[in-house]
Amino acid sequence: MKKIVLSFAILIILTSCGKSKTSQTQEITADATLATPSVAQPSSLSGVYIGMLPCADCSGIRTELTLDENNTFVLKETYFKNGEQSAPEKTGRWTQSDKVIELTLPDNSADNERLCYGIRDTNVLVKYDIDCAPITGTTLDYSLVRQ
């Protein structure tokens, strides 16, 4: 009889102290949701971004990047050297992975440069290097701001 009462008491203690699997799963899911940084969706990134980027052999490059909701882009760069000189527009498709946007030019494009921008937030993009990594070792501003 003592064994039955003792077993019953242990069973009650274990079930009253432990959390159910459902509540543990819900807590883990809630924690993961809070810890996951929000990644902007293509529709929230579409728009026109403008900035004056640094240039090694000119006074600056006025950059205007238009991202469309259909994942196409238009990039206009105006180099300020001995007056104003415009480069041809670059067009193509853009993709997003994590917090990086990569611009892909058509295969027949003479320019095979890799173009990447980091997403600081939905209103600011930052020019990245050819390896799609942040440009380091400088205090120069590589930001494009949504208009």
mmCIF file of the C-alpha atoms, coordinates in Angstrom:
data_MODEL
# 
_entry.id   MODEL 
# 
loop_
_atom_site.group_PDB 
_atom_site.id 
_atom_site.type_symbol 
_atom_site.label_atom_id 
_atom_site.label_alt_id 
_atom_site.label_comp_id 
_atom_site.label_asym_id 
_atom_site.label_entity_id 
_atom_site.label_seq_id 
_atom_site.pdbx_PDB_ins_code 
_atom_site.Cartn_x 
_atom_site.Cartn_y 
_atom_site.Cartn_z 
_atom_site.occupancy 
_atom_site.B_iso_or_equiv 
_atom_site.pdbx_formal_charge 
_atom_site.auth_seq_id 
_atom_site.auth_comp_id 
_atom_site.auth_asym_id 
_atom_site.auth_atom_id 
_atom_site.pdbx_PDB_model_num 
ATOM 1   C CA . MET A 1 1   ? 0.000  0.000  0.000   1.00 0.00 ? 1   MET A CA 1 
ATOM 2   C CA . LYS A 1 2   ? 2.881  2.350  0.830   1.00 0.00 ? 2   LYS A CA 1 
ATOM 3   C CA . LYS A 1 3   ? 4.336  1.741  -2.645  1.00 0.00 ? 3   LYS A CA 1 
ATOM 4   C CA . ILE A 1 4   ? 1.071  2.707  -4.336  1.00 0.00 ? 4   ILE A CA 1 
ATOM 5   C CA . VAL A 1 5   ? 0.681  5.909  -2.306  1.00 0.00 ? 5   VAL A CA 1 
ATOM 6   C CA . LEU A 1 6   ? 4.350  6.787  -2.846  1.00 0.00 ? 6   LEU A CA 1 
ATOM 7   C CA . SER A 1 7   ? 4.104  6.118  -6.595  1.00 0.00 ? 7   SER A CA 1 
ATOM 8   C CA . PHE A 1 8   ? 0.931  8.183  -6.805  1.00 0.00 ? 8   PHE A CA 1 
ATOM 9   C CA . ALA A 1 9   ? 2.578  11.073 -4.900  1.00 0.00 ? 9   ALA A CA 1 
ATOM 10  C CA . ILE A 1 10  ? 5.637  11.014 -7.191  1.00 0.00 ? 10  ILE A CA 1 
ATOM 11  C CA . LEU A 1 11  ? 3.382  10.984 -10.258 1.00 0.00 ? 11  LEU A CA 1 
ATOM 12  C CA . ILE A 1 12  ? 1.455  14.028 -9.008  1.00 0.00 ? 12  ILE A CA 1 
ATOM 13  C CA . ILE A 1 13  ? 4.652  15.929 -8.222  1.00 0.00 ? 13  ILE A CA 1 
ATOM 14  C CA . LEU A 1 14  ? 6.198  15.192 -11.612 1.00 0.00 ? 14  LEU A CA 1 
ATOM 15  C CA . THR A 1 15  ? 3.126  16.179 -13.605 1.00 0.00 ? 15  THR A CA 1 
ATOM 16  C CA . SER A 1 16  ? 2.484  19.364 -11.631 1.00 0.00 ? 16  SER A CA 1 
ATOM 17  C CA . CYS A 1 17  ? 6.095  20.623 -11.798 1.00 0.00 ? 17  CYS A CA 1 
ATOM 18  C CA . GLY A 1 18  ? 6.901  19.849 -15.418 1.00 0.00 ? 18  GLY A CA 1 
ATOM 19  C CA . LYS A 1 19  ? 5.846  21.960 -18.377 1.00 0.00 ? 19  LYS A CA 1 
ATOM 20  C CA . SER A 1 20  ? 3.969  20.361 -21.176 1.00 0.00 ? 20  SER A CA 1 
ATOM 21  C CA . LYS A 1 21  ? 5.772  19.774 -24.466 1.00 0.00 ? 21  LYS A CA 1 
ATOM 22  C CA . THR A 1 22  ? 3.348  22.115 -26.206 1.00 0.00 ? 22  THR A CA 1 
ATOM 23  C CA . SER A 1 23  ? 4.174  25.089 -23.961 1.00 0.00 ? 23  SER A CA 1 
ATOM 24  C CA . GLN A 1 24  ? 7.922  24.362 -24.248 1.00 0.00 ? 24  GLN A CA 1 
ATOM 25  C CA . THR A 1 25  ? 7.645  24.281 -28.048 1.00 0.00 ? 25  THR A CA 1 
ATOM 26  C CA . GLN A 1 26  ? 5.664  27.520 -28.042 1.00 0.00 ? 26  GLN A CA 1 
ATOM 27  C CA . GLU A 1 27  ? 8.293  29.212 -25.867 1.00 0.00 ? 27  GLU A CA 1 
ATOM 28  C CA . ILE A 1 28  ? 11.140 28.037 -28.119 1.00 0.00 ? 28  ILE A CA 1 
ATOM 29  C CA . THR A 1 29  ? 9.264  29.241 -31.211 1.00 0.00 ? 29  THR A CA 1 
ATOM 30  C CA . ALA A 1 30  ? 8.570  32.614 -29.590 1.00 0.00 ? 30  ALA A CA 1 
ATOM 31  C CA . ASP A 1 31  ? 12.229 33.001 -28.588 1.00 0.00 ? 31  ASP A CA 1 
ATOM 32  C CA . ALA A 1 32  ? 13.408 32.109 -32.110 1.00 0.00 ? 32  ALA A CA 1 
ATOM 33  C CA . THR A 1 33  ? 11.004 34.617 -33.619 1.00 0.00 ? 33  THR A CA 1 
ATOM 34  C CA . LEU A 1 34  ? 12.345 37.401 -31.410 1.00 0.00 ? 34  LEU A CA 1 
ATOM 35  C CA . ALA A 1 35  ? 15.966 36.478 -32.107 1.00 0.00 ? 35  ALA A CA 1 
ATOM 36  C CA . THR A 1 36  ? 15.574 36.350 -35.899 1.00 0.00 ? 36  THR A CA 1 
ATOM 37  C CA . PRO A 1 37  ? 16.447 39.709 -37.473 1.00 0.00 ? 37  PRO A CA 1 
ATOM 38  C CA . SER A 1 38  ? 13.824 41.003 -39.842 1.00 0.00 ? 38  SER A CA 1 
ATOM 39  C CA . VAL A 1 39  ? 14.860 40.739 -43.469 1.00 0.00 ? 39  VAL A CA 1 
ATOM 40  C CA . ALA A 1 40  ? 13.235 43.176 -45.827 1.00 0.00 ? 40  ALA A CA 1 
ATOM 41  C CA . GLN A 1 41  ? 11.088 41.692 -48.561 1.00 0.00 ? 41  GLN A CA 1 
ATOM 42  C CA . PRO A 1 42  ? 11.478 42.757 -52.230 1.00 0.00 ? 42  PRO A CA 1 
ATOM 43  C CA . SER A 1 43  ? 8.290  44.823 -52.175 1.00 0.00 ? 43  SER A CA 1 
ATOM 44  C CA . SER A 1 44  ? 9.498  46.753 -49.120 1.00 0.00 ? 44  SER A CA 1 
ATOM 45  C CA . LEU A 1 45  ? 12.889 47.455 -50.750 1.00 0.00 ? 45  LEU A CA 1 
ATOM 46  C CA . SER A 1 46  ? 11.557 48.722 -54.065 1.00 0.00 ? 46  SER A CA 1 
ATOM 47  C CA . GLY A 1 47  ? 12.184 52.399 -54.658 1.00 0.00 ? 47  GLY A CA 1 
ATOM 48  C CA . VAL A 1 48  ? 14.853 54.912 -55.623 1.00 0.00 ? 48  VAL A CA 1 
ATOM 49  C CA . TYR A 1 49  ? 18.057 55.182 -53.562 1.00 0.00 ? 49  TYR A CA 1 
ATOM 50  C CA . ILE A 1 50  ? 20.483 58.083 -54.095 1.00 0.00 ? 50  ILE A CA 1 
ATOM 51  C CA . GLY A 1 51  ? 23.886 58.956 -52.672 1.00 0.00 ? 51  GLY A CA 1 
ATOM 52  C CA . MET A 1 52  ? 27.262 60.525 -53.432 1.00 0.00 ? 52  MET A CA 1 
ATOM 53  C CA . LEU A 1 53  ? 29.800 57.721 -53.237 1.00 0.00 ? 53  LEU A CA 1 
ATOM 54  C CA . PRO A 1 54  ? 33.561 58.198 -52.837 1.00 0.00 ? 54  PRO A CA 1 
ATOM 55  C CA . CYS A 1 55  ? 35.775 57.965 -55.914 1.00 0.00 ? 55  CYS A CA 1 
ATOM 56  C CA . ALA A 1 56  ? 39.533 57.283 -56.105 1.00 0.00 ? 56  ALA A CA 1 
ATOM 57  C CA . ASP A 1 57  ? 40.210 59.548 -59.108 1.00 0.00 ? 57  ASP A CA 1 
ATOM 58  C CA . CYS A 1 58  ? 37.282 62.002 -59.047 1.00 0.00 ? 58  CYS A CA 1 
ATOM 59  C CA . SER A 1 59  ? 35.443 64.166 -56.546 1.00 0.00 ? 59  SER A CA 1 
ATOM 60  C CA . GLY A 1 60  ? 32.541 61.720 -56.217 1.00 0.00 ? 60  GLY A CA 1 
ATOM 61  C CA . ILE A 1 61  ? 30.053 59.463 -57.950 1.00 0.00 ? 61  ILE A CA 1 
ATOM 62  C CA . ARG A 1 62  ? 26.393 60.452 -57.766 1.00 0.00 ? 62  ARG A CA 1 
ATOM 63  C CA . THR A 1 63  ? 24.656 57.085 -57.664 1.00 0.00 ? 63  THR A CA 1 
ATOM 64  C CA . GLU A 1 64  ? 20.964 56.508 -58.277 1.00 0.00 ? 64  GLU A CA 1 
ATOM 65  C CA . LEU A 1 65  ? 19.719 52.942 -57.877 1.00 0.00 ? 65  LEU A CA 1 
ATOM 66  C CA . THR A 1 66  ? 16.124 52.093 -58.700 1.00 0.00 ? 66  THR A CA 1 
ATOM 67  C CA . LEU A 1 67  ? 14.887 48.717 -57.424 1.00 0.00 ? 67  LEU A CA 1 
ATOM 68  C CA . ASP A 1 68  ? 11.592 47.578 -58.920 1.00 0.00 ? 68  ASP A CA 1 
ATOM 69  C CA . GLU A 1 69  ? 9.158  45.143 -57.302 1.00 0.00 ? 69  GLU A CA 1 
ATOM 70  C CA . ASN A 1 70  ? 9.651  42.717 -60.216 1.00 0.00 ? 70  ASN A CA 1 
ATOM 71  C CA . ASN A 1 71  ? 13.317 42.367 -59.157 1.00 0.00 ? 71  ASN A CA 1 
ATOM 72  C CA . THR A 1 72  ? 14.737 44.492 -61.972 1.00 0.00 ? 72  THR A CA 1 
ATOM 73  C CA . PHE A 1 73  ? 17.014 47.482 -61.408 1.00 0.00 ? 73  PHE A CA 1 
ATOM 74  C CA . VAL A 1 74  ? 18.384 50.584 -63.114 1.00 0.00 ? 74  VAL A CA 1 
ATOM 75  C CA . LEU A 1 75  ? 21.726 51.973 -61.908 1.00 0.00 ? 75  LEU A CA 1 
ATOM 76  C CA . LYS A 1 76  ? 22.784 55.482 -62.977 1.00 0.00 ? 76  LYS A CA 1 
ATOM 77  C CA . GLU A 1 77  ? 26.243 56.716 -61.986 1.00 0.00 ? 77  GLU A CA 1 
ATOM 78  C CA . THR A 1 78  ? 27.506 60.234 -62.672 1.00 0.00 ? 78  THR A CA 1 
ATOM 79  C CA . TYR A 1 79  ? 31.244 60.697 -62.170 1.00 0.00 ? 79  TYR A CA 1 
ATOM 80  C CA . PHE A 1 80  ? 32.342 64.206 -61.149 1.00 0.00 ? 80  PHE A CA 1 
ATOM 81  C CA . LYS A 1 81  ? 35.729 64.677 -62.806 1.00 0.00 ? 81  LYS A CA 1 
ATOM 82  C CA . ASN A 1 82  ? 36.629 67.760 -64.852 1.00 0.00 ? 82  ASN A CA 1 
ATOM 83  C CA . GLY A 1 83  ? 32.978 68.650 -65.050 1.00 0.00 ? 83  GLY A CA 1 
ATOM 84  C CA . GLU A 1 84  ? 30.072 66.221 -65.049 1.00 0.00 ? 84  GLU A CA 1 
ATOM 85  C CA . GLN A 1 85  ? 30.382 62.947 -66.956 1.00 0.00 ? 85  GLN A CA 1 
ATOM 86  C CA . SER A 1 86  ? 27.700 60.287 -67.015 1.00 0.00 ? 86  SER A CA 1 
ATOM 87  C CA . ALA A 1 87  ? 28.301 56.602 -67.408 1.00 0.00 ? 87  ALA A CA 1 
ATOM 88  C CA . PRO A 1 88  ? 25.797 54.488 -69.327 1.00 0.00 ? 88  PRO A CA 1 
ATOM 89  C CA . GLU A 1 89  ? 22.863 53.127 -67.333 1.00 0.00 ? 89  GLU A CA 1 
ATOM 90  C CA . LYS A 1 90  ? 23.230 49.612 -66.054 1.00 0.00 ? 90  LYS A CA 1 
ATOM 91  C CA . THR A 1 91  ? 20.128 47.445 -65.965 1.00 0.00 ? 91  THR A CA 1 
ATOM 92  C CA . GLY A 1 92  ? 19.491 43.892 -64.892 1.00 0.00 ? 92  GLY A CA 1 
ATOM 93  C CA . ARG A 1 93  ? 17.976 41.823 -62.114 1.00 0.00 ? 93  ARG A CA 1 
ATOM 94  C CA . TRP A 1 94  ? 18.474 42.003 -58.368 1.00 0.00 ? 94  TRP A CA 1 
ATOM 95  C CA . THR A 1 95  ? 18.294 39.301 -55.746 1.00 0.00 ? 95  THR A CA 1 
ATOM 96  C CA . GLN A 1 96  ? 18.340 39.403 -51.978 1.00 0.00 ? 96  GLN A CA 1 
ATOM 97  C CA . SER A 1 97  ? 19.926 36.949 -49.581 1.00 0.00 ? 97  SER A CA 1 
ATOM 98  C CA . ASP A 1 98  ? 19.918 37.761 -45.898 1.00 0.00 ? 98  ASP A CA 1 
ATOM 99  C CA . LYS A 1 99  ? 20.863 41.444 -45.686 1.00 0.00 ? 99  LYS A CA 1 
ATOM 100 C CA . VAL A 1 100 ? 22.622 41.725 -49.060 1.00 0.00 ? 100 VAL A CA 1 
ATOM 101 C CA . ILE A 1 101 ? 21.303 42.762 -52.460 1.00 0.00 ? 101 ILE A CA 1 
ATOM 102 C CA . GLU A 1 102 ? 23.245 41.558 -55.491 1.00 0.00 ? 102 GLU A CA 1 
ATOM 103 C CA . LEU A 1 103 ? 22.763 43.220 -58.866 1.00 0.00 ? 103 LEU A CA 1 
ATOM 104 C CA . THR A 1 104 ? 23.163 40.907 -61.851 1.00 0.00 ? 104 THR A CA 1 
ATOM 105 C CA . LEU A 1 105 ? 23.849 42.355 -65.276 1.00 0.00 ? 105 LEU A CA 1 
ATOM 106 C CA . PRO A 1 106 ? 22.766 40.535 -68.452 1.00 0.00 ? 106 PRO A CA 1 
ATOM 107 C CA . ASP A 1 107 ? 25.233 37.963 -69.818 1.00 0.00 ? 107 ASP A CA 1 
ATOM 108 C CA . ASN A 1 108 ? 25.843 40.093 -72.916 1.00 0.00 ? 108 ASN A CA 1 
ATOM 109 C CA . SER A 1 109 ? 26.881 43.108 -70.806 1.00 0.00 ? 109 SER A CA 1 
ATOM 110 C CA . ALA A 1 110 ? 30.392 44.435 -71.393 1.00 0.00 ? 110 ALA A CA 1 
ATOM 111 C CA . ASP A 1 111 ? 30.604 45.147 -67.652 1.00 0.00 ? 111 ASP A CA 1 
ATOM 112 C CA . ASN A 1 112 ? 31.122 41.993 -65.578 1.00 0.00 ? 112 ASN A CA 1 
ATOM 113 C CA . GLU A 1 113 ? 31.623 43.831 -62.288 1.00 0.00 ? 113 GLU A CA 1 
ATOM 114 C CA . ARG A 1 114 ? 29.936 42.271 -59.256 1.00 0.00 ? 114 ARG A CA 1 
ATOM 115 C CA . LEU A 1 115 ? 27.632 44.836 -57.647 1.00 0.00 ? 115 LEU A CA 1 
ATOM 116 C CA . CYS A 1 116 ? 26.395 44.364 -54.086 1.00 0.00 ? 116 CYS A CA 1 
ATOM 117 C CA . TYR A 1 117 ? 24.687 46.514 -51.476 1.00 0.00 ? 117 TYR A CA 1 
ATOM 118 C CA . GLY A 1 118 ? 24.102 45.778 -47.822 1.00 0.00 ? 118 GLY A CA 1 
ATOM 119 C CA . ILE A 1 119 ? 20.686 46.495 -46.348 1.00 0.00 ? 119 ILE A CA 1 
ATOM 120 C CA . ARG A 1 120 ? 21.163 48.761 -43.331 1.00 0.00 ? 120 ARG A CA 1 
ATOM 121 C CA . ASP A 1 121 ? 17.388 49.160 -43.084 1.00 0.00 ? 121 ASP A CA 1 
ATOM 122 C CA . THR A 1 122 ? 14.496 49.613 -45.520 1.00 0.00 ? 122 THR A CA 1 
ATOM 123 C CA . ASN A 1 123 ? 15.607 53.213 -46.189 1.00 0.00 ? 123 ASN A CA 1 
ATOM 124 C CA . VAL A 1 124 ? 19.398 52.855 -46.479 1.00 0.00 ? 124 VAL A CA 1 
ATOM 125 C CA . LEU A 1 125 ? 21.582 50.642 -48.683 1.00 0.00 ? 125 LEU A CA 1 
ATOM 126 C CA . VAL A 1 126 ? 25.386 50.541 -48.344 1.00 0.00 ? 126 VAL A CA 1 
ATOM 127 C CA . LYS A 1 127 ? 27.731 49.767 -51.261 1.00 0.00 ? 127 LYS A CA 1 
ATOM 128 C CA . TYR A 1 128 ? 29.732 46.565 -50.676 1.00 0.00 ? 128 TYR A CA 1 
ATOM 129 C CA . ASP A 1 129 ? 32.992 45.408 -52.274 1.00 0.00 ? 129 ASP A CA 1 
ATOM 130 C CA . ILE A 1 130 ? 33.263 42.931 -55.165 1.00 0.00 ? 130 ILE A CA 1 
ATOM 131 C CA . ASP A 1 131 ? 33.140 40.018 -52.707 1.00 0.00 ? 131 ASP A CA 1 
ATOM 132 C CA . CYS A 1 132 ? 29.747 41.274 -51.447 1.00 0.00 ? 132 CYS A CA 1 
ATOM 133 C CA . ALA A 1 133 ? 31.278 42.183 -48.085 1.00 0.00 ? 133 ALA A CA 1 
ATOM 134 C CA . PRO A 1 134 ? 31.249 45.494 -46.214 1.00 0.00 ? 134 PRO A CA 1 
ATOM 135 C CA . ILE A 1 135 ? 34.004 47.923 -47.232 1.00 0.00 ? 135 ILE A CA 1 
ATOM 136 C CA . THR A 1 136 ? 36.356 48.197 -44.253 1.00 0.00 ? 136 THR A CA 1 
ATOM 137 C CA . GLY A 1 137 ? 39.355 50.292 -43.275 1.00 0.00 ? 137 GLY A CA 1 
ATOM 138 C CA . THR A 1 138 ? 37.738 53.598 -44.198 1.00 0.00 ? 138 THR A CA 1 
ATOM 139 C CA . THR A 1 139 ? 35.464 56.216 -42.699 1.00 0.00 ? 139 THR A CA 1 
ATOM 140 C CA . LEU A 1 140 ? 34.067 57.208 -46.114 1.00 0.00 ? 140 LEU A CA 1 
ATOM 141 C CA . ASP A 1 141 ? 30.312 57.066 -46.574 1.00 0.00 ? 141 ASP A CA 1 
ATOM 142 C CA . TYR A 1 142 ? 29.034 54.484 -49.075 1.00 0.00 ? 142 TYR A CA 1 
ATOM 143 C CA . SER A 1 143 ? 25.327 54.957 -48.269 1.00 0.00 ? 143 SER A CA 1 
ATOM 144 C CA . LEU A 1 144 ? 22.405 55.322 -50.639 1.00 0.00 ? 144 LEU A CA 1 
ATOM 145 C CA . VAL A 1 145 ? 19.245 56.760 -49.072 1.00 0.00 ? 145 VAL A CA 1 
ATOM 146 C CA . ARG A 1 146 ? 15.697 56.036 -50.223 1.00 0.00 ? 146 ARG A CA 1 
ATOM 147 C CA . GLN A 1 147 ? 13.997 59.058 -51.746 1.00 0.00 ? 147 GLN A CA 1 
# 
